[in-house]
Each structure stands twice: as C-alpha cells, then as structure tokens.
Coordinates of C-alpha atoms in Angstrom, one line a residue:
Chain W
X1 CA -17.6 -31.3 -4.0
X2 CA -14.6 -31.7 -1.8
X3 CA -13.6 -30.2 1.5
X4 CA -10.7 -27.9 1.5
X5 CA -9.2 -26.6 4.7
X6 CA -6.9 -23.6 4.7
X7 CA -5.0 -23.2 8.0
X8 CA -4.2 -19.5 8.4
X9 CA -5.7 -16.2 7.7
X10 CA -2.8 -14.2 6.4
X11 CA -1.6 -13.0 3.0
X12 CA -1.1 -16.5 1.5
X13 CA -4.2 -18.0 2.9
X14 CA -6.4 -15.2 1.7
X15 CA -4.8 -15.1 -1.7
X16 CA -5.5 -18.8 -2.0
X17 CA -9.2 -18.4 -0.9
X18 CA -9.7 -15.5 -3.3
X19 CA -8.3 -17.6 -6.1
X20 CA -10.7 -20.4 -5.4
X21 CA -13.6 -17.9 -5.6
X22 CA -12.3 -16.2 -8.7
X23 CA -11.8 -19.4 -10.7
X24 CA -15.3 -20.5 -9.6
X25 CA -14.4 -23.6 -7.6
X26 CA -17.3 -25.8 -6.4
X27 CA -15.4 -27.0 -3.4
X28 CA -16.2 -26.1 0.2
X29 CA -13.4 -23.8 1.6
X30 CA -13.0 -23.5 5.3
X31 CA -10.3 -21.2 6.8
X32 CA -9.0 -21.7 10.3
X33 CA -7.6 -18.6 12.0
X34 CA -5.9 -18.4 15.3
X35 CA -6.5 -14.7 15.7
X36 CA -10.0 -13.3 16.2
X37 CA -9.4 -10.5 13.6
X38 CA -10.4 -10.5 9.9
X39 CA -7.6 -10.3 7.4
X40 CA -5.4 -7.3 8.2
X41 CA -2.2 -6.0 6.8
X42 CA 0.8 -6.7 9.1
X43 CA 2.9 -4.5 6.9
X44 CA 0.9 -1.4 8.0
X45 CA 1.3 -2.2 11.7
X46 CA 4.3 0.2 12.2
X47 CA 2.0 2.9 10.8
X48 CA -0.6 2.0 13.3
X49 CA 1.9 2.1 16.1
X50 CA 3.0 5.6 15.1
X51 CA -0.6 6.8 14.9
X52 CA -0.3 7.6 11.2
X53 CA -3.3 5.4 10.4
X54 CA -6.3 4.2 12.5
X55 CA -7.1 0.7 13.5
X56 CA -10.0 0.3 11.0
X57 CA -7.6 1.1 8.2
X58 CA -5.5 -2.0 8.9
X59 CA -8.3 -4.3 7.9
X60 CA -8.1 -5.5 4.3
X61 CA -11.3 -7.6 4.5
X62 CA -14.4 -7.2 6.5
X63 CA -16.1 -10.2 8.1
X64 CA -18.9 -10.0 5.6
X65 CA -16.5 -10.5 2.6
X66 CA -15.7 -14.1 3.6
X67 CA -19.3 -15.4 3.1
X68 CA -19.5 -13.4 -0.2
X69 CA -16.4 -15.2 -1.4
X70 CA -17.9 -18.5 -0.3
X71 CA -15.4 -19.1 2.4
X72 CA -16.3 -20.2 5.9
X73 CA -13.9 -18.5 8.4
X74 CA -13.6 -20.0 11.8
X75 CA -11.8 -17.6 14.2
X76 CA -10.0 -18.3 17.5
X77 CA -9.3 -21.9 16.4
X78 CA -6.1 -23.4 17.6
X79 CA -5.2 -26.4 15.4
X80 CA -3.7 -29.1 17.6
X81 CA -2.9 -31.8 15.0
X82 CA -3.2 -32.8 11.4
X83 CA -4.2 -36.4 11.2
X84 CA -3.0 -37.0 7.6
X85 CA -3.8 -40.7 7.1
X86 CA -7.3 -40.1 8.5
X87 CA -7.8 -36.9 6.6
X88 CA -8.8 -35.0 9.7
X89 CA -7.8 -31.9 11.5
X90 CA -8.0 -31.8 15.3
X91 CA -8.8 -28.3 16.6
X92 CA -9.9 -26.6 19.7
X93 CA -13.4 -26.5 18.2
X94 CA -13.7 -30.2 17.3
X95 CA -12.5 -32.4 14.5
X96 CA -12.9 -31.5 10.8
X97 CA -12.3 -33.7 7.8
X98 CA -10.6 -32.6 4.7
X99 CA -9.9 -33.8 1.2
X100 CA -7.2 -31.3 0.5
X101 CA -5.3 -29.1 2.9
X102 CA -3.4 -25.8 2.4
X103 CA -1.0 -24.9 5.2
X104 CA -0.5 -21.2 5.5
X105 CA 0.6 -21.2 9.1
X106 CA 3.0 -18.3 8.6
X107 CA 5.9 -17.5 10.8
X108 CA 6.6 -16.6 14.4
X109 CA 9.1 -14.0 15.7
X110 CA 12.3 -15.3 17.2
X111 CA 12.8 -14.5 20.9
X112 CA 16.2 -15.5 22.1
X113 CA 16.5 -17.1 25.5
X114 CA 18.9 -14.8 27.3
X115 CA 18.8 -13.6 30.9
X116 CA 15.9 -11.2 31.5
X117 CA 14.1 -11.8 28.2
X118 CA 11.0 -12.9 30.1
X119 CA 10.6 -9.7 32.1
X120 CA 7.6 -7.4 31.6
X121 CA 8.6 -4.9 28.9
X122 CA 9.9 -7.4 26.4
X123 CA 7.9 -7.4 23.1
X124 CA 7.9 -8.8 19.7
X125 CA 6.0 -7.3 16.7
X126 CA 4.1 -9.5 14.5
X127 CA 0.3 -9.3 15.2
X128 CA -2.1 -6.5 15.9
X129 CA -2.2 -7.8 19.5
X130 CA 1.5 -7.3 19.9
X131 CA 1.2 -3.6 18.7
X132 CA -1.6 -3.0 21.2
X133 CA 0.5 -4.5 24.1
X134 CA 3.3 -2.1 23.1
X135 CA 0.8 0.8 23.0
X136 CA -0.7 0.0 26.4
X137 CA 2.8 -0.3 27.8
X138 CA 3.5 3.2 26.5
X139 CA 7.2 3.0 26.1
X140 CA 9.4 6.0 27.0
X141 CA 12.8 4.6 26.2
X142 CA 12.9 1.6 24.0
X143 CA 15.7 -0.6 22.7
X144 CA 15.1 -2.3 19.5
X145 CA 17.2 -5.4 18.9
X146 CA 17.8 -6.2 15.2
X147 CA 17.7 -3.6 12.4
X148 CA 15.9 -5.5 9.7
X149 CA 12.8 -4.0 8.1
X150 CA 10.6 -4.6 11.1
X151 CA 13.2 -3.2 13.5
X152 CA 13.8 0.0 11.5
X153 CA 10.1 0.6 10.9
X154 CA 9.3 0.1 14.5
X155 CA 12.1 2.4 15.5
X156 CA 10.7 5.1 13.2
X157 CA 7.2 4.5 14.5
X158 CA 8.2 4.8 18.2
X159 CA 10.2 7.9 17.5
X160 CA 7.0 9.4 16.1
X161 CA 5.4 8.6 19.5
X162 CA 8.0 10.8 21.2
X163 CA 9.8 7.8 22.6
X164 CA 13.6 7.6 22.9
X165 CA 14.7 4.8 20.7
X166 CA 18.0 2.9 20.4
X167 CA 18.5 0.5 17.6
X168 CA 21.0 -2.3 18.2
X169 CA 22.4 -4.3 15.3
X170 CA 24.8 -7.2 15.6
X171 CA 26.4 -6.7 12.1
X172 CA 28.6 -3.8 11.1
X173 CA 25.8 -1.8 9.3
X174 CA 22.0 -1.7 9.7
X175 CA 19.7 -3.7 7.5
X176 CA 22.5 -6.1 6.6
X177 CA 20.5 -8.5 4.7
X178 CA 18.7 -5.9 2.6
X179 CA 21.2 -3.2 1.9
X180 CA 24.9 -2.9 1.2
X181 CA 27.0 -0.6 3.4
X182 CA 26.6 2.6 1.3
X183 CA 22.8 2.8 1.3
X184 CA 22.6 1.6 4.8
X185 CA 24.9 4.4 5.9
X186 CA 22.4 6.9 4.4
X187 CA 19.6 5.2 6.3
X188 CA 21.6 5.3 9.5
X189 CA 22.4 9.0 9.0
X190 CA 18.7 9.9 8.4
X191 CA 17.7 7.9 11.5
X192 CA 20.3 9.6 13.7
X193 CA 19.4 13.1 12.4
X194 CA 15.9 12.3 13.6
X195 CA 16.9 11.3 17.1
X196 CA 17.2 7.6 16.8
X197 CA 20.4 6.3 18.4
X198 CA 22.0 3.5 16.3
X199 CA 24.5 1.1 17.6
X200 CA 26.1 -1.3 15.2
X201 CA 28.4 -4.2 15.9
X202 CA 26.8 -4.6 19.3
X203 CA 25.0 -7.7 20.7
X204 CA 22.5 -7.7 23.4
X205 CA 23.6 -10.2 26.0
X206 CA 21.0 -9.6 28.7
X207 CA 18.1 -7.6 30.0
X208 CA 18.3 -6.1 33.5
X209 CA 15.5 -5.5 35.9
X210 CA 13.5 -7.0 38.8
X211 CA 10.0 -7.4 37.4
X212 CA 10.1 -4.9 34.7
X213 CA 12.8 -4.1 32.2
X214 CA 15.2 -1.5 33.6
X215 CA 18.3 -1.7 31.5
X216 CA 19.9 -3.6 28.6
X217 CA 23.3 -5.2 28.7
X218 CA 25.3 -5.1 25.5
X219 CA 28.6 -6.7 24.7
X220 CA 30.4 -3.4 25.6
X221 CA 28.3 -1.8 28.3
X222 CA 24.9 -1.1 29.8
X223 CA 22.1 1.0 28.4
X224 CA 20.3 2.4 31.5
X225 CA 16.7 3.6 32.1
X226 CA 15.2 1.4 29.4
X227 CA 11.6 0.4 29.9
X228 CA 10.9 -1.5 26.7
X229 CA 12.8 -4.0 24.6
X230 CA 11.5 -5.0 21.2
X231 CA 12.9 -8.1 19.6
X232 CA 13.1 -7.8 15.9
X233 CA 15.9 -10.4 15.3
X234 CA 14.0 -12.4 12.7
X235 CA 11.1 -14.7 11.9
X236 CA 11.0 -18.4 12.0
X237 CA 8.6 -20.5 9.8
X238 CA 5.8 -22.1 11.9
X239 CA 6.2 -25.7 10.7
X240 CA 4.9 -27.6 13.8
X241 CA 1.7 -29.0 12.1
X242 CA 3.5 -30.0 8.9
X243 CA 6.4 -31.7 10.8
X244 CA 4.1 -33.6 13.0
X245 CA 1.9 -34.7 10.1
X246 CA 5.1 -36.1 8.5
X247 CA 5.9 -33.5 5.8
X248 CA 9.5 -33.1 5.0
X249 CA 11.3 -29.8 6.1
X250 CA 14.0 -28.0 4.1
X251 CA 17.5 -27.3 5.3
X252 CA 16.6 -23.7 6.2
X253 CA 13.8 -24.7 8.4
X254 CA 10.7 -24.1 6.2
X255 CA 8.3 -26.7 4.9
X256 CA 9.9 -28.2 1.7
X257 CA 7.6 -27.7 -1.3
X258 CA 8.1 -28.2 -5.0
X259 CA 7.4 -25.5 -7.6
X260 CA 3.7 -26.4 -7.4
X261 CA 3.6 -25.7 -3.7
X262 CA 3.0 -29.3 -2.9
X263 CA 4.5 -30.8 0.2
X264 CA 5.9 -34.3 0.5
X265 CA 2.4 -35.4 1.4
X266 CA -0.2 -36.0 -1.3
X267 CA -3.0 -33.4 -1.4
X268 CA -1.3 -31.2 1.2
X269 CA -0.1 -27.8 -0.1
X270 CA 1.8 -25.2 1.7
X271 CA 2.4 -21.5 1.0
X272 CA 3.5 -18.2 2.6
X273 CA 6.0 -17.6 5.3
X274 CA 6.0 -21.2 6.5
X275 CA 7.6 -22.7 3.3
X276 CA 11.1 -22.8 1.9
X277 CA 11.1 -21.8 -1.8
X278 CA 13.7 -21.1 -4.3
X279 CA 15.2 -17.8 -5.5
X280 CA 14.0 -16.5 -8.9
X281 CA 17.5 -15.4 -9.9
X282 CA 19.8 -18.3 -9.1
X283 CA 17.4 -21.1 -8.0
X284 CA 18.9 -21.5 -4.5
X285 CA 16.6 -22.4 -1.7
X286 CA 15.5 -19.4 0.4
X287 CA 13.0 -18.4 3.0
X288 CA 11.2 -15.4 1.5
X289 CA 9.1 -14.1 4.4
X290 CA 7.7 -11.2 2.4
X291 CA 4.2 -10.2 1.4
X292 CA 4.3 -10.3 -2.4
X293 CA 5.9 -13.8 -2.3
X294 CA 3.2 -15.0 0.1
X295 CA 0.4 -13.7 -2.1
X296 CA 1.9 -15.3 -5.3
X297 CA 2.5 -18.6 -3.5
X298 CA -1.1 -18.6 -2.2
X299 CA -2.4 -18.2 -5.7
X300 CA -0.1 -20.9 -7.1
X301 CA -1.1 -23.3 -4.3
X302 CA -4.8 -22.8 -4.9
X303 CA -4.5 -23.1 -8.7
X304 CA -2.6 -26.4 -8.4
X305 CA -5.0 -27.6 -5.8
X306 CA -7.8 -27.2 -8.3
X307 CA -5.8 -29.2 -10.9
X308 CA -4.4 -26.4 -13.0
X309 CA -0.7 -27.0 -13.7
X310 CA 0.9 -23.7 -12.8
X311 CA 4.5 -23.6 -11.5
X312 CA 5.9 -20.9 -9.3
X313 CA 8.5 -18.7 -10.9
X314 CA 10.5 -18.3 -7.7
X315 CA 10.7 -15.6 -5.1
X316 CA 12.2 -12.2 -5.9
X317 CA 12.7 -10.3 -2.6
X318 CA 12.0 -6.7 -2.7
X319 CA 11.4 -4.2 -0.1
X320 CA 10.2 -0.6 -0.4
X321 CA 9.9 1.8 2.5
X322 CA 10.2 5.3 3.7
X323 CA 12.2 6.8 6.5
X324 CA 11.3 10.4 7.5
X325 CA 10.3 11.3 4.0
X326 CA 13.1 9.6 2.1
X327 CA 12.1 6.5 0.2
X328 CA 14.3 3.4 -0.2
X329 CA 14.1 0.3 -2.2
X330 CA 15.9 -3.0 -2.4
X331 CA 15.3 -5.6 -5.1
X332 CA 17.0 -9.0 -5.4
X333 CA 20.3 -9.9 -3.8
X334 CA 22.2 -7.0 -2.4
X335 CA 24.6 -8.7 0.0
X336 CA 28.0 -7.9 -1.4
X337 CA 29.1 -10.9 -3.5
X338 CA 32.6 -12.3 -3.6
X339 CA 32.1 -14.8 -6.4
X340 CA 34.2 -14.3 -9.5
X341 CA 32.4 -12.4 -12.2
X342 CA 30.5 -10.1 -9.9
X343 CA 30.8 -6.4 -9.8
X344 CA 29.1 -3.3 -8.4
X345 CA 28.1 -0.1 -10.1
X346 CA 27.2 2.8 -7.9
X347 CA 26.6 6.5 -7.8
X348 CA 25.9 8.7 -4.9
X349 CA 25.4 12.2 -3.5
X350 CA 24.9 13.8 -0.2
X351 CA 21.4 12.6 0.2
X352 CA 20.9 9.9 -2.4
X353 CA 22.6 6.7 -3.5
X354 CA 22.0 3.9 -5.9
X355 CA 23.8 0.7 -6.5
X356 CA 23.4 -2.4 -8.6
X357 CA 25.0 -5.7 -8.4
X358 CA 26.1 -7.6 -11.5
X359 CA 26.9 -11.3 -11.7
X360 CA 27.7 -13.0 -15.0
X361 CA 26.6 -9.9 -17.0
X362 CA 23.2 -9.9 -15.4
X363 CA 21.8 -7.5 -12.8
X364 CA 21.0 -9.5 -9.7
X365 CA 20.3 -6.7 -7.2
X366 CA 19.4 -3.1 -7.1
X367 CA 19.3 -0.8 -4.0
X368 CA 18.6 2.8 -3.9
X369 CA 17.7 5.6 -1.5
X370 CA 16.4 9.0 -2.3
X371 CA 16.0 8.0 -6.0
X372 CA 12.5 7.7 -7.5
X373 CA 12.8 7.2 -11.3
X374 CA 13.3 4.0 -13.3
X375 CA 12.8 1.7 -10.3
X376 CA 10.2 -0.5 -11.9
X377 CA 12.4 -0.8 -15.0
X378 CA 15.3 -2.1 -12.9
X379 CA 12.9 -4.5 -11.2
X380 CA 11.8 -5.6 -14.7
X381 CA 15.4 -6.2 -15.8
X382 CA 16.2 -8.3 -12.7
X383 CA 13.0 -10.3 -13.1
X384 CA 13.7 -11.0 -16.7
X385 CA 17.3 -12.0 -16.0
X386 CA 18.4 -9.8 -18.9
X387 CA 22.0 -9.4 -19.7
X388 CA 23.5 -6.0 -20.2
X389 CA 24.4 -6.7 -23.8
X390 CA 20.8 -7.7 -24.6
X391 CA 19.5 -4.6 -23.0
X392 CA 21.8 -2.4 -25.0
X393 CA 20.7 -4.2 -28.2
X394 CA 17.1 -3.4 -27.3
X395 CA 17.9 0.2 -26.6
X396 CA 19.6 0.7 -29.9
X397 CA 16.9 -0.9 -32.0
X398 CA 13.8 1.2 -32.5
X399 CA 11.6 -1.8 -33.3
X400 CA 12.6 -3.8 -30.2
X401 CA 12.4 -0.6 -28.1
X402 CA 8.7 -0.2 -28.9
X403 CA 8.0 -3.6 -27.5
X404 CA 10.0 -3.1 -24.3
X405 CA 9.1 0.4 -23.2
X406 CA 8.9 -0.7 -19.6
X407 CA 12.6 -1.3 -19.6
X408 CA 13.6 2.0 -21.1
X409 CA 13.7 4.1 -17.9
X410 CA 16.6 1.9 -16.6
X411 CA 18.8 3.7 -19.1
X412 CA 19.8 6.3 -16.5
X413 CA 21.4 3.6 -14.4
X414 CA 22.9 1.4 -17.0
X415 CA 24.6 4.3 -18.7
X416 CA 27.1 4.2 -15.8
X417 CA 28.0 0.6 -16.6
X418 CA 31.8 0.6 -17.2
X419 CA 32.9 0.2 -20.8
X420 CA 29.5 1.5 -22.1
X421 CA 29.7 3.0 -25.6
X422 CA 27.2 5.8 -25.8
X423 CA 25.1 5.1 -28.8
Chain X
X1 CA -13.4 -7.5 -24.9
X2 CA -11.6 -5.2 -22.5
X3 CA -10.5 -1.8 -23.8
X4 CA -7.2 -0.3 -23.0
X5 CA -5.2 2.8 -24.0
X6 CA -3.0 1.9 -26.9
X7 CA -0.1 4.0 -27.9
X8 CA 1.3 4.4 -31.4
X9 CA 4.9 5.4 -30.5
X10 CA 5.6 6.5 -34.1
X11 CA 3.0 9.3 -33.8
X12 CA 3.8 10.6 -30.4
X13 CA 5.7 14.0 -30.5
X14 CA 5.9 14.4 -26.7
X15 CA 3.7 17.5 -26.6
X16 CA 2.5 16.6 -23.1
X17 CA -1.1 17.5 -23.9
X18 CA -2.2 14.2 -22.5
X19 CA -0.5 14.9 -19.2
X20 CA -2.0 18.3 -18.9
X21 CA -5.6 17.2 -19.7
X22 CA -5.3 14.2 -17.4
X23 CA -4.1 16.2 -14.4
X24 CA -6.8 18.8 -15.0
X25 CA -9.5 16.1 -15.4
X26 CA -8.4 14.1 -12.3
X27 CA -7.1 16.9 -10.0
X28 CA -8.6 20.1 -11.4
X29 CA -5.1 21.6 -11.9
X30 CA -2.7 21.7 -14.8
X31 CA 0.2 19.9 -13.2
X32 CA 1.7 17.2 -15.4
X33 CA 3.4 15.3 -12.5
X34 CA -0.1 14.4 -11.2
X35 CA -1.2 12.9 -14.5
X36 CA -1.9 9.2 -14.7
X37 CA 0.2 9.0 -17.9
X38 CA 3.9 9.5 -18.0
X39 CA 6.2 10.3 -20.9
X40 CA 9.6 8.7 -21.0
X41 CA 12.0 10.7 -23.1
X42 CA 14.7 8.6 -24.7
X43 CA 17.6 10.9 -24.6
X44 CA 19.9 9.7 -27.4
X45 CA 17.3 9.2 -30.2
X46 CA 14.9 11.9 -29.1
X47 CA 12.0 9.5 -29.1
X48 CA 9.2 9.8 -26.6
X49 CA 7.3 6.9 -25.0
X50 CA 4.0 7.4 -23.2
X51 CA 3.7 5.0 -20.2
X52 CA 0.3 4.2 -18.8
X53 CA -1.6 1.4 -17.2
X54 CA -2.1 -1.6 -19.5
X55 CA -4.8 -3.1 -17.3
X56 CA -3.0 -6.4 -17.0
X57 CA -5.1 -9.5 -16.7
X58 CA -3.1 -10.7 -13.6
X59 CA -1.7 -7.4 -12.3
X60 CA 1.7 -7.6 -10.5
X61 CA 0.8 -4.4 -8.6
X62 CA -2.1 -6.2 -7.0
X63 CA 0.3 -9.0 -5.7
X64 CA 2.7 -6.4 -4.4
X65 CA 0.1 -4.2 -2.7
X66 CA 0.5 -4.5 1.0
X67 CA -3.0 -3.3 1.7
X68 CA -4.6 -5.4 -1.1
X69 CA -6.5 -2.4 -2.5
X70 CA -6.0 -3.1 -6.2
X71 CA -8.8 -5.1 -7.7
X72 CA -10.0 -5.8 -11.2
X73 CA -13.4 -4.5 -12.2
X74 CA -15.2 -7.6 -13.6
X75 CA -17.2 -5.7 -16.2
X76 CA -14.7 -3.2 -17.6
X77 CA -11.5 -5.1 -16.8
X78 CA -10.0 -1.9 -15.3
X79 CA -7.7 -2.2 -12.3
X80 CA -9.2 -0.1 -9.7
X81 CA -7.5 1.3 -6.6
X82 CA -9.3 2.0 -3.3
X83 CA -7.0 5.0 -2.7
X84 CA -8.4 5.9 0.7
X85 CA -6.8 2.8 2.0
X86 CA -3.4 3.4 0.4
X87 CA -0.5 3.9 2.8
X88 CA 1.9 5.2 0.1
X89 CA 4.5 2.3 0.4
X90 CA 5.1 2.5 -3.3
X91 CA 5.6 -1.3 -3.7
X92 CA 3.1 -1.4 -6.6
X93 CA 5.1 1.2 -8.4
X94 CA 8.2 -0.9 -8.4
X95 CA 6.3 -4.0 -9.3
X96 CA 4.7 -2.5 -12.4
X97 CA 6.4 -3.8 -15.6
X98 CA 5.2 -0.7 -17.5
X99 CA 6.2 1.9 -14.9
X100 CA 2.5 3.0 -14.8
X101 CA 2.1 3.8 -11.1
X102 CA 2.1 7.6 -10.4
X103 CA 3.1 8.9 -7.0
X104 CA 0.7 11.5 -5.9
X105 CA 2.8 14.2 -4.2
X106 CA 0.1 15.9 -2.4
X107 CA -1.7 13.0 -0.9
X108 CA 1.2 10.5 -0.4
X109 CA -0.5 7.7 -2.3
X110 CA 0.0 5.9 -5.6
X111 CA -2.5 6.3 -8.4
X112 CA -2.9 4.8 -11.8
X113 CA -5.0 5.2 -14.9
X114 CA -8.6 4.2 -14.6
X115 CA -9.5 5.1 -18.2
X116 CA -11.8 7.9 -17.0
X117 CA -14.8 5.5 -16.7
X118 CA -14.4 4.4 -20.3
X119 CA -13.9 7.9 -21.9
X120 CA -10.2 8.8 -21.4
X121 CA -9.6 12.5 -21.9
X122 CA -6.0 11.9 -23.0
X123 CA -7.2 10.0 -26.0
X124 CA -9.8 12.7 -26.8
X125 CA -7.3 15.5 -26.7
X126 CA -4.3 13.9 -28.3
X127 CA -3.5 16.2 -31.2
X128 CA -1.7 13.5 -33.2
X129 CA -4.0 10.5 -32.5
X130 CA -1.1 8.7 -31.0
X131 CA -3.4 7.4 -28.3
X132 CA -6.3 5.1 -29.0
X133 CA -8.9 3.5 -26.7
X134 CA -9.7 0.2 -28.2
X135 CA -9.6 -3.5 -27.6
X136 CA -7.1 -5.9 -29.0
X137 CA -9.2 -7.1 -32.0
X138 CA -9.9 -3.7 -33.2
X139 CA -6.2 -2.7 -32.8
X140 CA -5.3 -5.7 -34.9
X141 CA -7.7 -4.8 -37.7
X142 CA -6.4 -1.2 -37.7
X143 CA -2.8 -2.4 -37.9
X144 CA -3.7 -4.8 -40.8
X145 CA -5.4 -2.0 -42.7
X146 CA -2.5 0.3 -42.2
X147 CA 0.0 -2.2 -43.4
X148 CA -2.2 -3.1 -46.4
X149 CA -2.5 0.6 -47.4
X150 CA 1.2 1.0 -47.1
X151 CA 1.9 -2.0 -49.3
X152 CA -0.4 -1.1 -52.2
X153 CA 1.6 -0.3 -55.2
X154 CA -0.2 1.8 -57.8

C-alpha cells in the first residue's frame, strides 16, 4: 500500500480519484483542496450567477461521497512546497509523505496590472467565491473585459440579473479563439438584440475611480458610470509547485507532460488545466483549459499511476453553449487558417450558420450556431481524422455504412463540399 | 453480460413505431421527438438507421458532462443520467459517437435510452423485429445461425 497525494479538487483531480476507486486500487489516496467546498462544477457558475440554478445544484459530489470512494479529502489546505527528493509535501496543516503525486493544481485567472485594476469592483470569475463576491457587490453597470467563453457567459448571466453590460474585446470579433467571424457575428447580433453592448477592437487601458470603480478607459474613450469590471482575459496554468519542485515547464507555460501524463520527475504526474498537452488533430503543443480534457487527463494520469500503460489521445477542444435560446458549438480548430491546402465550406441564413475547416482533405474544425442536427457526427469525423474521400466511400457502401452509422448524419454538411458528386 | 439494444438495419423499415411507443412510455405522450431512439434517414438510398444508446463501457458523454451526472450502473451496465442536475449544455450530445443523446424540448435537458429497466418497449413493439435486446454472445450466436441457414444448399 502506497500513499498517493492528489493536489487539487477539480475536474481532473476527481476524475483521477474516481478512477483509483473504480479500478480497485489498494493505495491510500489523499486529496488536498485549497477551497472549502466539495467538488462543484465551475462550468455552471454563470448559471448560478444569473439565478437560473441554485447553489446546491452546483455541487457534483457531496462530502459523504469522498469516504465512500475511499478518498481522504483535506479542505482549506494550502500547499507550500513539494519536497521531491524527500517525498514530502509541506502544507498549512503539516507535512505529509507521498510515494506518488498527482498535480491537478488547475489554473488562475489573469488579472492585468493596469492603473485602477486593484480598486473595489474589479472581479475575476473562476470559483464559487468569486461569483458570490460579484453577487454581494450587486453590479448595476458592468464592463466585461475579454469575450471568450467565460466573458460571454458572464455577460449573459449579468444581463439576466437586469444589469447593464458592456463586453469589450481586443480582437476584431468576439470569441476570437473559438469562432470565425461569421458565427461570431451571429453571437454578437443576438447579444446586442438582448441589450448587451459589444465593443470589438477596443482595449481597456485603465480603470477610473477613487476607492471604487467609477469608469473604464478604453483606447478610444471612457465608459462612464461603471461600478463593476470583470476580467475574463484568460487563464494561466498554476505551475508554481511543479516549477519549485524541479519539473520542467513547456513553452506555453504549462507543466510539460508526456502522453502518459508523467512530468519530468519520476512518480509525479500532472493533469488538468495546469499541464501543457498536445492537440489531437495535428500534435502541436496546446493548453487545453477545458472540462472534458481535464477529466480525460485525470483518468489517464490515474491509470498510468497504477501501472497500466494507457496513452492520452490528445486534446480536442470543443465548446457548446447557449445564448438567449440559440445554441452554438465549436469543435477543433476554427481560427481561419492560411496554410496551403486549407479551405472553408460554409452555409448560413438569417439566424443560423455553420462552417467547417478543411486541411489536407481532413475536417479539422466545425462551428455552428442555431443548427442542431448531425453535430455529433461532425465531432466523430474530426476525432477520427477521416478524409472526405474515405467518408464518401463509407457513405456509398451499404456494408460499411452499417458499421459507421454514427457518421451518417454528417451527410447534410458534407454534401456542400465543392466537387461533390451526388451518388 | 450486459445487454444492449441491437439493431438489424436490414430489417428496419422506418415505420417510427419504436419512437411512438418510447415517447409514450417515457413521457405519456405520442411525440416522436421526445423518444430516446432516433431514426436517421439516409436520403439517397432510402435506408433508415435507428440510433440509440449503445451503453458504452467508457462513455464519452460521461467525460464531456459538465455536471458529472452520467454514471454507469454496476449491475446492468446501463448509463444512467441524474437528469434533475442537468443544465442542458448539450456537450454530451456532441460527444456521443452514436448521436444517441436526445434533447428534451420541454425540460431543457438531454436524455438517453435507459433500456426501460431491462424491458425496452421499442423492442417489444417493433413490428419487423429489427430491434433486439440481447448481449454480445447471444447476438453472435444468432448471426452465426442466420448465416448457416442462408448457406445451406439443398
């Protein structure tokens, strides 16, 4: 029996702990959590902010589930240092020894150091505590800086609380890393129709006010009478413990891990938001700070920790969401590509649009708004890295078709591929 | 051995009986779009493909679920959803390789086949026996028998 310490209590950490339990590991698993909450879903926080769901509904696990799964959860523990050669962890509640360590320290929101960013009324949104600070502050006019997934969902949630919202984005269209310009224009239109002011190509250079936030300076002017600024400009992997213990970091700032989620240090694994992994489609290093990736990585880390040889397939980014009743989805790489051999196929109407990106005859990205059918089939095609020729071969062979039924609903999109002979 | 709903695509005529009985059994209303089984109609060849949950051993929907509500029943092997916790984000629907997640229009949640506690009504009412509720071994035996019968030359 060995001691396993998992630092973290998020998606990756819990996925790892559940895997230990499911496989029937005899090792002693201890989880160290900074927050005093049991495992909750950070993805549902905007719904909590808007009042759509209650606080109890955020919790994925109750406190009693941890002992049932043979995990000892220590809450409110700040880990000061990992003493790797000594096999010990120094925490605010004393030292603990470990035989194997899993780092699932997650990420922290980026808060730029600009004039006024320390005034009362500046917030980030990452934990349940952050949401409750915002709710207690009771914003009446909020500026949200950054229009990624968190920024947009927070804007929608605040608008539902009858707060005036202004979304400021540095790039030329909103959600620039997730959507291309066409789908993003639809999202912007829906947001504006519902009273959210959207400013693109603007950068926040300062926050005005004496003690509290009173206004926001952008590159071209001043937004007056603002009482809240929410920073959603990105997340940064929390790598302090790994770095100080001597684990190598990747170029993008995450903990460098191999496909088995091992760090450069023997018997130290890392998973979740804090690591730098590789893309499923092209193998390039990426930071995938998304929930499904974290859960998969946690599982892989735990399996390899127990001695099973299971490699990670790579991260495939996908985001689904809903804005005022219209659902949107983004799978894979949707940033317009200028490499040779890439093309875009798209169709759109007044309230819907879909678009897929092709590179070297393979679909590498799919984005859609207001479209509901065949999404999982597109995801399947991207995940399988299937070429369009191969797909058409399957479609026209009844025997192959019976074995690949999950792919068939993608036909409605692929029929628009140029040069397609209708069979 | 865990039982799942097997589909013999050669026998399915696309009559939608399964969808009607499923929606009536689950929701008390004959409304095919609330059924836990879908029919994909291949438009060029006119063939029909029922799509339903295959009760995967390691379900991709469970990894995708933001609320972690999809769990595997250790006895029956059925993937069960705690739908009262569902926030309707539809991530599981996109992650499913078989397009088996069904969006529930009225409740804003995603539901999937739970095999009706081991007695699926769609299988019971399928007029052409295109659906079967069996495990893998039995399915193999059936297939072998069918092939053997076909190849007997009198």
